[in-house]
Amino acid sequence: MKKILSTISILGLLFLIGCDDSFDPKADFEQEYIVNGIIRCDTTYQVVYIQTNYNPDAFNPFEYNVNTFISGASVTITYDDSVYTLQESTFEIENNERLSGTAPCYVIDNLSPDVGKLLYLNIVLPDGTTLNAETLTPKYTRLRFDKNSDALIPASDGFLDIEWEITDGDKYRQVYLPEVKIAYYKIEGNDKIYNEKTIPLNYIDRRGELVPNYPLPNNRSHLSFEMGAIDKTMELISEGDPEKQNYVVLGAVFQILLLDNNLVPYYMSTETFLGGYSIILDQLDYSNINGGSGIFASYFTDRTFFIRMDNLYIKQFGYSVN
Amino acid sequence: MGTFRGIVVDSLNDEALSYANIFIEELGRGSSTNASGIFHITSIPPDKFYTVKVSYVGYVTKNLKVYIGRGQITEEKIQLTTTSFMMETIEKLGRLERAPNEAVVSLENISVKSLETLPKGVEADIFRSLQFLPGVQSTGDVSARYNVRGGSSNQNLVLLNGATVYSPFHALGLFSVIDPEIINSVEFYKGGFPTEYSGRLSSVMSIVTKEGNKNRYSGRASSSYLSGKALVEGPYPYGSFFISGRKSFSTDILQKFLNNQNAPLEFYDAAFSASYSNPKIISGRKFTVNGFVSGDIIDHNDPSKENYKWFNSIYGLKWFQVLENSPLFYQFNINVSNFRGEQNPNNSGSRYMKNEIADLSMRTSINYLFPSNDEVMAGIQIKEIDSRLELENIRGGISAIDTYGANISFFAKYKLMRHKNFGLEFGTRFNITRIAAGTAGENFMEPRISGLYRLTDNLSVKGGWGRYFQEFTTVSDENALLTIFEPWIVSPKYLKPASSDHFILGFEFEPIPVISLELETYYKLLSNVPTLNEQKYYLEDPDLLPAAGTAYGIELAFDYYFDIFKLSGGYTWSRAEKELNGFKYAPRYDVRNAANFILQADLGNEFIASATFSYHSGMPYTQIIGYYDKAYFTDLANRYLRYSPYLMLGSKNVGRLPDYHRLDFSLSKVTEFYGLKLYLDVSVLNVYDRGNIFYFERDTGKRVNMLPFLPTATVKLEI
């Protein structure tokens, strides 16, 4: 009898400890302020957004629809010993995966910083919290596109290769974001609606969904685009529109964006993908905001280079040529 | 004085028995066989008959009378007969199957026989059995990878007949590529390893394969849910051979281990060995050639998913020479170990990687036994490495990291064995070159010392210190809980070789003949450990950064024999800390409390039952502290940004996952079947279906658990 009782006791104990432990992967929530201020040096209009972080009850942040933008802050940018004050405005929330409607932002329309200059951001929030950050605008760099480049669409060997040469500046620390776009306009009555479509290097099949793979920031001087990706970009210009002849393709444009030293690591933290069997627990993030999180950075568009497109190639998609 | 030396073998197949005990009753001292089954006992008063007791786990103890002549070496080949594993007949052998004054620390001699009685998951496996050792931390049910005393898994050296096995795992790390059927002996050092071993910071597992049945031809075949395997062995004039092979035929059961993920996996391994020893030509000389190949392939046959391949191939030659009537023996080994791994992303978006290593090692060593019983050993090792890692960079271009270099090292040690109750072993390794290219003129020493003092017949104290270097590392992300492709590279020349210092102090105690206790404490200092630079943003930024670390702990192990039972157990209290760029944190394998118990019972009639229980406290993880809307650059030129919720993480590895524990049962039976020997095994894993957390999905908060309740069965047929 004793043995039976002992066995039952042990089995009961094992059953109890076999139950899953309750486990909450979240730590206590602490409010933090997030700044997004990306200064474009080749325009005068600049905008800064301030938000708070948030903590949804469960693990689906997309269902957390509380507007977290902050109004009533004092936002200044110091540049060349002058202090520029950004005015509070509102904007229509677009491209935000959990919010819609309008929200406050801070804008200025007369700040076009020169290359190689220090910008200092200072924010005083309504609760007295101070946030600050700085960016050194990218230096101007001389670029020379390869005169011998056969850049022509369509490329005969299945890849569009573009080469350029960095002839000045810091070849090693300066980072570029190269882009190739197809420039076109659509005829709507008497109007011409101009637009551009960025070409990815290729398309990646991620679990059944084709995802464009755009160039990442780098400091090399060569890019290779799959012709299949260019074909698909051409198709997407008029996707769903049977009136193909209303689209006039002007050609392809290659341009380079010069990024400051904050944008590169920030950009990298948004671009990760692993093999299907790998499990990465901790993701990278980057912030240069003192007292909070987010990014204050700068960039400008450098040279533009036109890539010839064969008229027959344009017409095979049903489009018109200029 | 006289000397007694010889070899201890299995009576059925003449296979050498490593770490058997040889004890001379009249002198109250003895020795143990080495990995080749050979033993030497010197300084024996001559012109007498002695009673020699020879014992080994799983074999019937043998007593024999031996006459020792003056100034002579008496040689004997001693055959032991296996027991039927009836507990009543198994003698208590204790944990120490070696000379009572041998100054060895942190060594575990793993009995392959014991693997057969442990609960099996998919395969009986040598790596799986390590998790029951104090100080060894398993990375979970999903992987047989292991961490030893606060070291990362790439700091463990696995040697097969002296050759490095670069990819020792099958099936995404679930079990070892080395089939237990081919193993003769396993030495596992958790630290403090002697001068003959080098190249890793934390542990050494040295596996020696069988040489084949020297008495008769035999074969065996077995099958599990996962694979089928066969082994053939037999004698030929002046030698013997074995050849074995294993191949997967169904991977359905792997889904249970891989969170129901379907992995179209195929694997195989094959091994052979052939030995030749003709006393008519030169007595005491033996040549052995061996080979091993393994492969793992994941082919999705789907262009949207990535494919993987891994291959090992190892070939070796050993020449072992014992000089006639001389206390001198020497050994020459030449080994070639090749590894090739490839990750082909197809259109999956992951990056292309290919890793190739060609490792040619030559090593010779000489041992001399003094009449005082002291022993000196010296040798040289030349290791030539050609490694290549091809990686797809962020632009889609392929860049290659090539290294070709050689490590030349001398090693020597002296074993002070003349005192009955005191033993000391000291020596050093002198590396005159580094493998990394462009490091000519750099050299480094690896001094080591260990000692043992027997306070009483049943209580001894031991300790050791050693310095270890490692020039090879894997390019692995420390944040990766599971990664199946970890390429090896030679540490770049801008990093000093990684090094560690082990300080070990311990006690061995046998209060009564059926109980043995062993306690060891360790303190380990690590420096220049290559760690992936998570903040490499520019091409000229280094890929690897030097990290430092400390690990310390207390390990307690015991064996207790009673009636038909054997109870073994262990407990470990430990701490590990890593420092990178001035930031200190607990690495993911910092498990602070761990306990394991194994209860084995002989139920008679060839039935063996066993139960294993494992517990460890929760592993560290990084907590979620909130979310924010992060800007993604869809079209930066036009300031077109997309905002999406992004996780905010707390300080690295501050949180702790729930504790892990699991109970397994196994019942095995050996029976006759139409004149053939049939081995049957039924195992039940995770008996009470404990939901041990593997990880949680940060996106959904979903908890992903490890292995559920799982019954398995295996059948083995021996001809």
Coordinates of C-alpha atoms in Angstrom, one line a residue, chain A residues 14-15 17-30 32 34 36 38-40 43 45-47 49 51-56 58-62 68 94-99 172-173 175 177 179 181 196 198 201 203-208 214 216-220 222-223 255 257 259-261 263-270 273-286 293-294 299 301, chain B residues 172 258 261-264 298 300 302-306 308 343 347-351 393-397 399 477 479-485 534-541 588 613 620-649 652-653 656-659 661 663 688-703 705:
Chain A
L14 CA 5.4 15.0 -11.9
F15 CA 2.0 15.9 -13.4
I17 CA 5.6 20.2 -12.5
G18 CA 4.9 19.1 -16.0
C19 CA 2.5 22.0 -16.4
D20 CA 3.9 24.9 -18.4
D21 CA 5.2 27.8 -16.4
S22 CA 3.5 31.0 -16.9
F23 CA 6.0 33.3 -18.7
D24 CA 5.8 36.8 -19.8
P25 CA 8.5 37.8 -22.3
K26 CA 7.9 41.5 -21.6
A27 CA 9.6 43.6 -19.0
D28 CA 7.9 46.5 -17.3
F29 CA 7.0 49.2 -19.8
E30 CA 8.9 52.5 -19.6
E32 CA 10.3 56.7 -24.2
I34 CA 11.1 58.6 -30.5
N36 CA 12.4 60.9 -36.8
I38 CA 15.9 63.0 -41.7
I39 CA 17.3 66.2 -43.2
R40 CA 17.5 66.4 -47.0
T43 CA 15.9 71.1 -50.4
Y45 CA 11.8 72.0 -46.5
Q46 CA 12.6 69.9 -43.4
V47 CA 10.3 68.0 -41.1
Y49 CA 8.3 63.9 -36.1
Q51 CA 6.2 60.1 -31.0
T52 CA 6.2 58.0 -27.8
N53 CA 6.7 54.3 -27.7
Y54 CA 3.8 52.1 -26.8
N55 CA 2.9 48.8 -25.2
P56 CA -0.1 46.8 -26.6
A58 CA -0.8 41.4 -26.4
F59 CA 1.9 41.1 -29.0
N60 CA 0.2 42.6 -32.0
P61 CA 1.3 46.2 -32.2
F62 CA -0.7 46.6 -35.4
T68 CA 1.3 58.4 -30.3
E94 CA 0.2 57.7 -44.7
N95 CA 2.2 54.6 -45.0
N96 CA 1.9 53.9 -41.3
E97 CA 0.9 50.3 -40.7
R98 CA -1.1 50.9 -37.5
L99 CA -2.4 54.5 -37.7
Y172 CA 36.1 54.4 -47.5
R173 CA 33.9 56.1 -45.0
V175 CA 28.5 55.6 -48.1
L177 CA 22.7 54.6 -51.8
E179 CA 19.1 53.9 -57.2
K181 CA 14.5 54.5 -61.7
E196 CA 9.2 57.4 -61.4
T198 CA 12.5 52.4 -58.7
L201 CA 18.4 44.5 -58.1
Y203 CA 13.0 39.9 -56.8
I204 CA 13.3 37.5 -53.9
D205 CA 10.7 34.8 -53.2
R206 CA 10.0 35.0 -49.5
R207 CA 7.6 32.2 -48.6
G208 CA 5.7 32.6 -51.8
Y214 CA 16.7 47.1 -53.6
L216 CA 21.7 48.8 -49.9
P217 CA 24.0 51.5 -48.8
N218 CA 27.6 50.7 -49.7
N219 CA 30.8 52.4 -50.8
R220 CA 31.6 50.3 -53.9
H222 CA 29.4 48.8 -59.3
L223 CA 25.8 47.6 -59.5
Q255 CA 21.3 58.6 -59.1
L257 CA 22.3 59.5 -52.5
L259 CA 24.2 59.4 -46.6
D260 CA 25.6 60.6 -43.3
N261 CA 27.1 58.3 -40.7
L263 CA 21.7 56.8 -41.7
V264 CA 23.9 53.8 -42.7
P265 CA 23.5 51.8 -39.5
Y266 CA 19.9 52.8 -39.2
Y267 CA 19.3 51.7 -42.7
M268 CA 21.0 48.4 -42.0
S269 CA 18.8 47.7 -39.0
T270 CA 15.8 47.7 -41.2
F273 CA 16.7 38.2 -43.5
L274 CA 17.8 34.8 -42.4
G275 CA 17.6 31.3 -43.7
G276 CA 14.5 29.3 -42.9
Y277 CA 16.0 27.2 -40.1
S278 CA 17.7 30.0 -38.3
I279 CA 16.2 31.6 -35.3
I280 CA 17.6 34.9 -34.2
L281 CA 16.4 36.2 -30.9
D282 CA 17.7 39.7 -30.7
Q283 CA 17.4 42.2 -33.6
L284 CA 19.7 45.1 -34.2
D285 CA 18.5 48.7 -33.7
Y286 CA 20.2 52.0 -34.0
S293 CA 15.3 56.8 -29.5
G294 CA 15.0 57.3 -33.2
Y299 CA 21.5 63.0 -46.9
T301 CA 21.0 63.4 -53.9
Chain B
L172 CA 20.6 20.2 -38.1
L258 CA 12.0 20.9 -35.2
Q261 CA 8.9 22.1 -39.4
N262 CA 9.3 19.8 -42.3
A263 CA 13.0 19.5 -43.2
P264 CA 13.7 17.5 -46.4
I298 CA 18.7 19.6 -47.3
H300 CA 13.8 21.6 -50.8
D302 CA 11.7 24.5 -54.4
P303 CA 13.4 27.6 -55.8
S304 CA 11.8 29.8 -53.2
K305 CA 13.7 28.0 -50.4
E306 CA 17.3 27.7 -49.6
Y308 CA 22.2 23.2 -47.6
Q343 CA 24.2 27.4 -48.2
N347 CA 15.4 32.8 -54.3
S348 CA 14.8 32.8 -50.6
G349 CA 16.6 36.0 -49.8
S350 CA 19.1 34.5 -47.4
R351 CA 22.8 34.8 -48.4
N393 CA 27.9 40.5 -49.4
I394 CA 25.2 43.0 -49.0
R395 CA 25.3 43.9 -52.7
G396 CA 25.0 40.4 -53.9
G397 CA 28.6 40.1 -54.8
S399 CA 33.7 37.9 -51.5
D477 CA 25.7 35.1 -34.6
N479 CA 21.9 36.0 -31.0
A480 CA 21.1 33.0 -33.0
L481 CA 19.2 30.4 -31.0
L482 CA 19.4 28.0 -33.9
T483 CA 21.6 28.3 -36.9
I484 CA 22.4 25.4 -39.1
F485 CA 25.3 26.9 -41.0
E534 CA 27.1 43.4 -34.8
Q535 CA 27.9 47.0 -35.6
K536 CA 29.9 46.5 -38.7
Y537 CA 28.5 49.1 -41.0
Y538 CA 31.4 49.9 -43.2
L539 CA 33.5 47.5 -45.3
E540 CA 36.7 48.4 -43.4
D541 CA 35.0 47.7 -40.1
R588 CA 22.9 32.6 -23.6
F613 CA 15.8 13.1 -15.3
P620 CA 19.0 34.2 -20.3
Y621 CA 17.0 36.1 -22.9
T622 CA 16.4 39.7 -23.8
Q623 CA 13.1 41.1 -22.7
I624 CA 10.6 43.2 -24.8
I625 CA 10.2 46.7 -23.3
G626 CA 7.8 48.1 -25.9
Y627 CA 7.3 49.1 -29.5
Y628 CA 7.8 52.1 -31.6
D629 CA 7.1 53.2 -35.2
K630 CA 10.3 52.8 -37.1
A631 CA 10.8 54.5 -40.4
Y632 CA 11.7 52.2 -43.4
F633 CA 13.1 53.8 -46.5
T634 CA 10.9 52.8 -49.4
D635 CA 12.1 55.6 -51.6
L636 CA 14.5 57.8 -49.7
A637 CA 15.3 60.1 -52.7
N638 CA 11.6 61.1 -52.7
R639 CA 11.4 61.0 -49.0
Y640 CA 8.9 58.2 -49.2
L641 CA 9.1 56.5 -45.8
R642 CA 7.0 53.7 -44.4
Y643 CA 6.4 53.4 -40.7
S644 CA 6.0 50.1 -39.1
P645 CA 6.0 48.9 -35.5
Y646 CA 9.4 47.8 -34.2
L647 CA 10.3 46.0 -31.1
M648 CA 12.2 47.8 -28.4
L649 CA 14.5 45.4 -26.5
K652 CA 20.9 42.1 -23.4
N653 CA 20.0 38.8 -21.7
R656 CA 15.4 34.4 -17.7
L657 CA 13.3 31.7 -19.4
P658 CA 11.4 29.2 -17.3
D659 CA 13.3 26.2 -15.9
H661 CA 13.1 19.6 -16.8
L663 CA 12.0 12.7 -17.6
Y688 CA 5.1 13.9 -18.4
D689 CA 4.9 16.1 -21.5
R690 CA 6.6 19.0 -19.9
G691 CA 6.3 22.1 -22.0
N692 CA 10.0 23.2 -22.0
I693 CA 10.3 26.5 -23.7
F694 CA 12.6 26.7 -26.7
Y695 CA 11.9 30.3 -27.5
F696 CA 9.0 32.7 -28.0
E697 CA 8.1 34.4 -31.2
R698 CA 8.6 38.1 -30.6
D699 CA 6.1 39.0 -33.3
T700 CA 3.2 37.1 -31.8
G701 CA 4.3 36.3 -28.3
K702 CA 3.7 32.6 -29.1
R703 CA 5.6 30.2 -27.0
N705 CA 8.2 24.5 -26.9

